[in-house]
Coordinates of N, CA, C and O in Angstrom, one line a residue:
X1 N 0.6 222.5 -158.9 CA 0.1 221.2 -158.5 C 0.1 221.2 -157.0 O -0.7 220.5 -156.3
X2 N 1.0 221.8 -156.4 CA 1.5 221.6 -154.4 C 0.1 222.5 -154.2 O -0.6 222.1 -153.3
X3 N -0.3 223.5 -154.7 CA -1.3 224.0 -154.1 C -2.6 223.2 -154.2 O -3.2 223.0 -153.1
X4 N -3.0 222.7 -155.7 CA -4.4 222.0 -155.7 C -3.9 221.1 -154.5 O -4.5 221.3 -153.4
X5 N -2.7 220.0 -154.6 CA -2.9 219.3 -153.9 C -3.2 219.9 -152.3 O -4.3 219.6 -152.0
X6 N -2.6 220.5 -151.5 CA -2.8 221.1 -150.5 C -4.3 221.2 -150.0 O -4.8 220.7 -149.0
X7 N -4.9 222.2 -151.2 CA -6.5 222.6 -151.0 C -7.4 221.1 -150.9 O -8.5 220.9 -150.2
X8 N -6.8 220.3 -151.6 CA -8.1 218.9 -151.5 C -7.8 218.3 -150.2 O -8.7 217.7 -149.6
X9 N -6.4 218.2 -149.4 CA -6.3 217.8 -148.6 C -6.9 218.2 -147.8 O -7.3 217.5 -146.9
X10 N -7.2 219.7 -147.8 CA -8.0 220.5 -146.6 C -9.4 220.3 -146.6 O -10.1 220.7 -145.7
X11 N -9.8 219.6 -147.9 CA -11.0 219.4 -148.3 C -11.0 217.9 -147.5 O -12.1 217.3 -147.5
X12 N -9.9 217.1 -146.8 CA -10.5 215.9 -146.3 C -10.1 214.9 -147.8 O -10.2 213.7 -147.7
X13 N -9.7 215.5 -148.8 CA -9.8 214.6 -150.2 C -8.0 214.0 -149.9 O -7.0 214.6 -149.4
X14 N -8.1 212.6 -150.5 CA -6.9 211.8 -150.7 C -6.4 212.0 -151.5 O -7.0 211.9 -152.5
X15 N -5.1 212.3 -151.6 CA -4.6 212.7 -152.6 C -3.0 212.3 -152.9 O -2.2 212.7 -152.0
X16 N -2.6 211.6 -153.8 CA -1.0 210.7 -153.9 C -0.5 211.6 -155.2 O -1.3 211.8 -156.1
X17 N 0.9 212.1 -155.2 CA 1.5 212.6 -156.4 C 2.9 212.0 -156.6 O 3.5 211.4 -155.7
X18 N 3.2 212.1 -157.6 CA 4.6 211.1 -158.0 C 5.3 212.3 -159.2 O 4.9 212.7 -160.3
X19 N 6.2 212.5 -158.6 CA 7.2 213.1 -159.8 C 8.2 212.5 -160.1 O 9.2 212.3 -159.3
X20 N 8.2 212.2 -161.6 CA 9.3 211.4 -162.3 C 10.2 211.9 -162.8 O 10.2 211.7 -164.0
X21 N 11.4 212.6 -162.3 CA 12.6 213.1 -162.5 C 12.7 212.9 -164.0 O 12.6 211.7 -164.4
X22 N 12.8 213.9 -165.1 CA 13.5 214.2 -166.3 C 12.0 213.5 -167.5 O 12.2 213.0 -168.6
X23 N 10.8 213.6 -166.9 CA 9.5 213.5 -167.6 C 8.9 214.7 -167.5 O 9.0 215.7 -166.9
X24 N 8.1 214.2 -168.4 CA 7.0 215.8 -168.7 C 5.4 214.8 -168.6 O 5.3 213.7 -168.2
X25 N 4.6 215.6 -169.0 CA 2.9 214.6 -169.0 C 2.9 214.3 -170.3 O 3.4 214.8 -171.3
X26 N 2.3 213.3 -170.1 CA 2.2 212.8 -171.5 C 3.0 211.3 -171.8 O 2.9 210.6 -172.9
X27 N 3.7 210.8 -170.6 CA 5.0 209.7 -170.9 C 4.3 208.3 -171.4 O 5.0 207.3 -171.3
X28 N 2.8 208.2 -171.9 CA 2.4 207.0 -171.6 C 2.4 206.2 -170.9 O 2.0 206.7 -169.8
X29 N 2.6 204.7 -170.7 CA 2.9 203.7 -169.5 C 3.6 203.2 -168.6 O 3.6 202.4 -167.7
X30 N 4.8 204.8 -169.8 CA 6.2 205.0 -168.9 C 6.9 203.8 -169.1 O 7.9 203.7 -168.3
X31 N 6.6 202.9 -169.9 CA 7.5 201.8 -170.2 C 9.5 201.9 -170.3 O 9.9 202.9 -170.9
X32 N 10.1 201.4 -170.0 CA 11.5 201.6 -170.5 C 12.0 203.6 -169.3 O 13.0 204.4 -169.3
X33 N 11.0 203.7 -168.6 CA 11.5 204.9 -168.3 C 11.4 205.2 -166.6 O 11.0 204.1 -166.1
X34 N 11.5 205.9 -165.7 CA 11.5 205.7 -164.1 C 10.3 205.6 -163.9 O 9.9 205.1 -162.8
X35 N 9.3 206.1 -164.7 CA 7.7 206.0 -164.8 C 7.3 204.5 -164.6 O 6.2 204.2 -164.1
X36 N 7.8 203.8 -164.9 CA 7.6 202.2 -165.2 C 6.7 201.9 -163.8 O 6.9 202.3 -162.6
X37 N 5.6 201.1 -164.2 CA 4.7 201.2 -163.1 C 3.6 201.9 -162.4 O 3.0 201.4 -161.4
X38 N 3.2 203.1 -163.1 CA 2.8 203.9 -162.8 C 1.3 203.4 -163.1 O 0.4 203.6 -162.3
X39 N 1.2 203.0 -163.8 CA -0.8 202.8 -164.4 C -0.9 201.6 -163.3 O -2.1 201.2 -163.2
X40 N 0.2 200.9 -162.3 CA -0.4 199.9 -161.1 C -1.1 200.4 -160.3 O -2.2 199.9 -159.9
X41 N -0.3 201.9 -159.7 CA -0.1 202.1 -158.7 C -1.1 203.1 -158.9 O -1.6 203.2 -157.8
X42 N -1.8 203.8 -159.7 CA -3.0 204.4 -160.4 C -4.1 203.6 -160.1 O -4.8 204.2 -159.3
X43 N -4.4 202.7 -160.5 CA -5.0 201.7 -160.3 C -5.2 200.9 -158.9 O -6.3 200.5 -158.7
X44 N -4.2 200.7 -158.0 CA -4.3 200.4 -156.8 C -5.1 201.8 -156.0 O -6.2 201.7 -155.4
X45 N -4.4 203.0 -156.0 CA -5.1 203.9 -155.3 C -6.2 203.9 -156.2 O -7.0 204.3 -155.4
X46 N -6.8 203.9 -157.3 CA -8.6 204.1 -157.4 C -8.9 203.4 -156.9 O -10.0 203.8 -156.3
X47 N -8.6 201.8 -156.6 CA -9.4 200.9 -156.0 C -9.5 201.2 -154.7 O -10.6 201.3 -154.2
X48 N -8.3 201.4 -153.9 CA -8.7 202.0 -152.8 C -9.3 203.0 -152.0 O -9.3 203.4 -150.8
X49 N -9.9 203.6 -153.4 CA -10.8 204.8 -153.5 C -11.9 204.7 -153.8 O -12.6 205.7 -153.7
X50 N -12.4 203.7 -154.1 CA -14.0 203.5 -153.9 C -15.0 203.3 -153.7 O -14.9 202.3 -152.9
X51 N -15.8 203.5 -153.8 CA -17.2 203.3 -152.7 C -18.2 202.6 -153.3 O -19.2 202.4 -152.6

């Protein structure tokens, strides 16, 4: 993931990552867990990503 992210940055592309200590993919909405929040802040950066 440090590398994609890296290459899009060089590409000029925005790019935000979040790692949630003792999660894997998959956590859903992250409810009850350090994820909690995560579909906001998903959602704030697409909005501030569009054109």
């Amino acid at each position: 993931m440090a590398y994609r992210l890296k290459r899009m940055s060089a590409l000029g592309i925005d790019t935000e990552f979040h790692h949630y200590p003792g999660l894997y993919h998959g956590f859903g909405l992250g409810t009850g867990t350090v994820a909690k929040g995560w579909i906001d802040q998903a959602i704030t950066f697409w909005e501030n990503h569009m054109t």
